[in-house]
Short mmCIF file of C-alpha atoms in Angstrom, two decimals:
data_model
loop_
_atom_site.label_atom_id
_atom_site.label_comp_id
_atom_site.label_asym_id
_atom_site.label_seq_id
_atom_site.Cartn_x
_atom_site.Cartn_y
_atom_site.Cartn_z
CA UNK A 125 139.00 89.29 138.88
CA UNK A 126 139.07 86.27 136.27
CA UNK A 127 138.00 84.14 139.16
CA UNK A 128 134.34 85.72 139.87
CA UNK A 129 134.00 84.77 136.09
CA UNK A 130 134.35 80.81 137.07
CA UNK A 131 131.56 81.52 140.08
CA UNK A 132 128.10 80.21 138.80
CA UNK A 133 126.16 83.11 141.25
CA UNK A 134 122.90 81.67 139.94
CA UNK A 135 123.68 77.99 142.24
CA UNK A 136 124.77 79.84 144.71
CA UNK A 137 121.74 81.95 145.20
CA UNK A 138 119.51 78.67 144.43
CA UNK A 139 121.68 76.71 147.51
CA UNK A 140 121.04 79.41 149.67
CA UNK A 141 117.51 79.44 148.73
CA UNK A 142 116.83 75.99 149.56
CA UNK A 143 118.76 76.21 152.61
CA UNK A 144 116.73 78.34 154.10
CA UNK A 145 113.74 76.90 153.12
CA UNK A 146 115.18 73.65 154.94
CA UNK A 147 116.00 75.91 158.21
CA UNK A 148 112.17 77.20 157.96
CA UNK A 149 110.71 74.05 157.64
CA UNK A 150 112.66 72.17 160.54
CA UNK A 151 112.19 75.20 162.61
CA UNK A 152 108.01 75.05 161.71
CA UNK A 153 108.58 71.26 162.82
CA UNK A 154 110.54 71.81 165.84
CA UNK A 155 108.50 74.91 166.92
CA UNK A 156 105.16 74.94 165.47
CA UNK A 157 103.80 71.81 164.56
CA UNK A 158 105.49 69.74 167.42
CA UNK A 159 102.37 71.48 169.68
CA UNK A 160 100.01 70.29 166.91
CA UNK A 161 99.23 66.71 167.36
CA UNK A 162 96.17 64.91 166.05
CA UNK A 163 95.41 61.84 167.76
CA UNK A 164 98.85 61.69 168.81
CA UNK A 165 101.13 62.23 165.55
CA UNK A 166 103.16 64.98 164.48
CA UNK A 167 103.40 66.03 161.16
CA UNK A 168 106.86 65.62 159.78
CA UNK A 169 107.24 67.11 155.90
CA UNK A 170 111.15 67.20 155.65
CA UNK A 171 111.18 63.96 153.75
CA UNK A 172 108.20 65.79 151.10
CA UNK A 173 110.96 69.11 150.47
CA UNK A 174 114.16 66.66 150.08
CA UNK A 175 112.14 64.66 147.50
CA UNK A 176 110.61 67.77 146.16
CA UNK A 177 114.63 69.55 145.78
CA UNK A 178 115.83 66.15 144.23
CA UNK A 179 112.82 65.72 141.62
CA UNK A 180 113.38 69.18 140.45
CA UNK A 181 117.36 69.92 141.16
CA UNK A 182 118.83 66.18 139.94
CA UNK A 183 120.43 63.69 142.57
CA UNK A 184 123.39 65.30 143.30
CA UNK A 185 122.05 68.18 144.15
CA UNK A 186 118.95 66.23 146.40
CA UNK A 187 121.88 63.91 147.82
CA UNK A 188 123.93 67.22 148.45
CA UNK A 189 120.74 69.21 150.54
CA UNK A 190 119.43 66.05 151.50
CA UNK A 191 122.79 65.95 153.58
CA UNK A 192 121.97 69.35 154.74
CA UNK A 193 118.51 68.79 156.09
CA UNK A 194 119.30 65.27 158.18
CA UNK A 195 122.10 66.67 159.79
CA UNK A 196 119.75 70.27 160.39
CA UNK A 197 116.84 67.71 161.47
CA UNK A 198 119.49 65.44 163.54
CA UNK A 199 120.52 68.06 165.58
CA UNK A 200 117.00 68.91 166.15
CA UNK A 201 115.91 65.56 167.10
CA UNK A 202 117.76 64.21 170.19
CA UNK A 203 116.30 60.48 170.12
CA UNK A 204 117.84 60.37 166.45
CA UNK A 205 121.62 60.37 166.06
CA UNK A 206 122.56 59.08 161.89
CA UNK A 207 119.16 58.31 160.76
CA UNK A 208 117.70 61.21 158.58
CA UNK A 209 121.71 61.92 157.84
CA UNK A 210 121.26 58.97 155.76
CA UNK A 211 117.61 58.58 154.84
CA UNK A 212 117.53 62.16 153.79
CA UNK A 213 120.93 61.64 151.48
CA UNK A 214 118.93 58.61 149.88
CA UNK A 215 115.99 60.12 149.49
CA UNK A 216 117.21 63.20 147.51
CA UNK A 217 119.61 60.99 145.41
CA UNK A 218 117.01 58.81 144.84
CA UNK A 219 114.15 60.98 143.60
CA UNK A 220 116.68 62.89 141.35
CA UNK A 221 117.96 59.75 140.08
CA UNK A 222 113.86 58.71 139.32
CA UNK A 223 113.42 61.95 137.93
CA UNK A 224 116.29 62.30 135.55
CA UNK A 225 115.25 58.70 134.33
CA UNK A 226 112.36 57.03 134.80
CA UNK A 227 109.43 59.70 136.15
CA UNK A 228 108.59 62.87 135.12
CA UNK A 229 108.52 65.94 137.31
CA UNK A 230 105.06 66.45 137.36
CA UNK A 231 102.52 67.35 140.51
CA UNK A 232 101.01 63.29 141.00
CA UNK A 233 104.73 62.02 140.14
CA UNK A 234 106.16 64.06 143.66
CA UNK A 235 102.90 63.39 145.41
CA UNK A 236 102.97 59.47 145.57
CA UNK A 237 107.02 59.52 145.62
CA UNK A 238 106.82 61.94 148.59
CA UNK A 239 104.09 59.79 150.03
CA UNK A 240 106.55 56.45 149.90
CA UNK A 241 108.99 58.84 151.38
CA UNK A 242 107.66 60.16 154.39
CA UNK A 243 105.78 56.23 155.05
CA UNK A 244 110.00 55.36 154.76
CA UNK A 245 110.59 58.02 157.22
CA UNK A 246 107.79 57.21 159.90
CA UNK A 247 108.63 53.87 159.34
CA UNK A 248 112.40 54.29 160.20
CA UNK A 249 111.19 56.30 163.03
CA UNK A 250 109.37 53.16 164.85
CA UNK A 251 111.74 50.54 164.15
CA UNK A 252 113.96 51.21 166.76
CA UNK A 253 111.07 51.27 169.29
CA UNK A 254 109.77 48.32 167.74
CA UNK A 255 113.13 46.63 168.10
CA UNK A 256 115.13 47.89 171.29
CA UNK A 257 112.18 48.99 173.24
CA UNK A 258 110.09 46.36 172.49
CA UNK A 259 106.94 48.23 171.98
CA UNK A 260 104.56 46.43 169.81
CA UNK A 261 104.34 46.78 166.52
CA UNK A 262 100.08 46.76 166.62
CA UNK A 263 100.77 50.15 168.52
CA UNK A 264 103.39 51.61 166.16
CA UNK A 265 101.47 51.52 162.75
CA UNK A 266 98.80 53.51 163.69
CA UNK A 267 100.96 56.38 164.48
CA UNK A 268 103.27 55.70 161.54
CA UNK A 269 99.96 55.70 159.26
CA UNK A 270 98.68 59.19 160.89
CA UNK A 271 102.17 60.59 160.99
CA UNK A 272 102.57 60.27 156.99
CA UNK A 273 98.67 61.22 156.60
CA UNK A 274 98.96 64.76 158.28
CA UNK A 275 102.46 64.96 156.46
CA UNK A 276 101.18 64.92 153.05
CA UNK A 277 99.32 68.03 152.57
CA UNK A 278 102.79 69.52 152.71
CA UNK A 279 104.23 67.97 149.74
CA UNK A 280 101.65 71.01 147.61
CA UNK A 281 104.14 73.77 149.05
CA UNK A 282 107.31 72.12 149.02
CA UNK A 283 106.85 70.98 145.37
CA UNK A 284 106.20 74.34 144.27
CA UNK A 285 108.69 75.98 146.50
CA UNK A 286 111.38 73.76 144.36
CA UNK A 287 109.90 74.25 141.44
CA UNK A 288 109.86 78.07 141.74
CA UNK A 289 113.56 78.17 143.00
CA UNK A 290 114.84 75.52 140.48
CA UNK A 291 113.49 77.82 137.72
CA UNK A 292 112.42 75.19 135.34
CA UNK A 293 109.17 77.12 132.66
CA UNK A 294 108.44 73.42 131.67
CA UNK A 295 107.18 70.63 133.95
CA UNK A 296 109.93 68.12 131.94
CA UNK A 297 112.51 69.74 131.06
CA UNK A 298 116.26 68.31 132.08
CA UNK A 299 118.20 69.66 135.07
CA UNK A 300 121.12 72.20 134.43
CA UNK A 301 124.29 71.96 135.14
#
């Protein structure tokens, strides 16, 4: 029994936490909000609860879910087949990275790096329209623009979902191990 002392049960329940939060909110995407189109863009809000696990959780642990979510969101999506795989790693290691260094975790700090995020993600979304299909790009921004607009009001729940889970009292304190 020496070996259940070397299991950390508190990351284990905060992984499994988070990856169900990730199955919810690709299932609300897939399911819910995919009949829910305003002038012809869907909201997408992974990209907001990636940046919202890294900012609070570190980047290994945003790179680590961030996995998790763009392979759950790649499986989803049949036009995608790498792309939130890798923009969802990034994203999570990159706002943990931010966060351990440069930002602070606070609610305006998540906001306009979730923002950049999900204008990344609608913006990796058109490019291969833009380039293989040849749709114009005039056409694509639009829907790129409305796409990350009707995404953002997201980034209030998935911030304090990850802030709730991570367990953090103080809005700066440093991750834990």
């Amino acid at each position: 029994m020496i070996f259940l002392d070397l299991i950390n049960l508190d990351k284990i329940r905060r992984a499994i936490v988070y990856y169900l939060a990730i199955l919810v909110a690709i299932w609300l995407q897939t399911m819910v909000f995919s009949r829910v189109a305003p002038l012809g863009a869907k909201p997408m809000f992974l990209p907001a609860l990636v940046v919202s696990i890294g900012l609070w959780e570190g980047g290994v642990w945003g790179a680590m879910l961030g996995l998790v979510a763009g392979m759950s969101c790649d499986m989803a999506y049949a036009e995608s087949t790498v792309t939130f795989l890798v923009l969802f790693s990034l994203l999570g290691f990159a706002s943990g990275v931010l966060a351990d260094f440069f930002i602070n975790r606070r609610f305006v700090a998540c906001m306009l790096l979730s923002a950049a995020a999900l204008l990344l993600t609608a913006f990796c979304q058109i490019v291969p329209l833009w380039i293989f299909h040849a749709t114009p790009l005039g056409a694509l921004l639009p829907v790129t623009a409305l796409q990350t607009l009707w995404s953002v009001p997201f980034v209030v729940p998935c911030y304090f979902l990850a802030r709730r889970v991570s367990g953090r009292a103080g809005l700066g304190a440093a991750p834990r191990d």
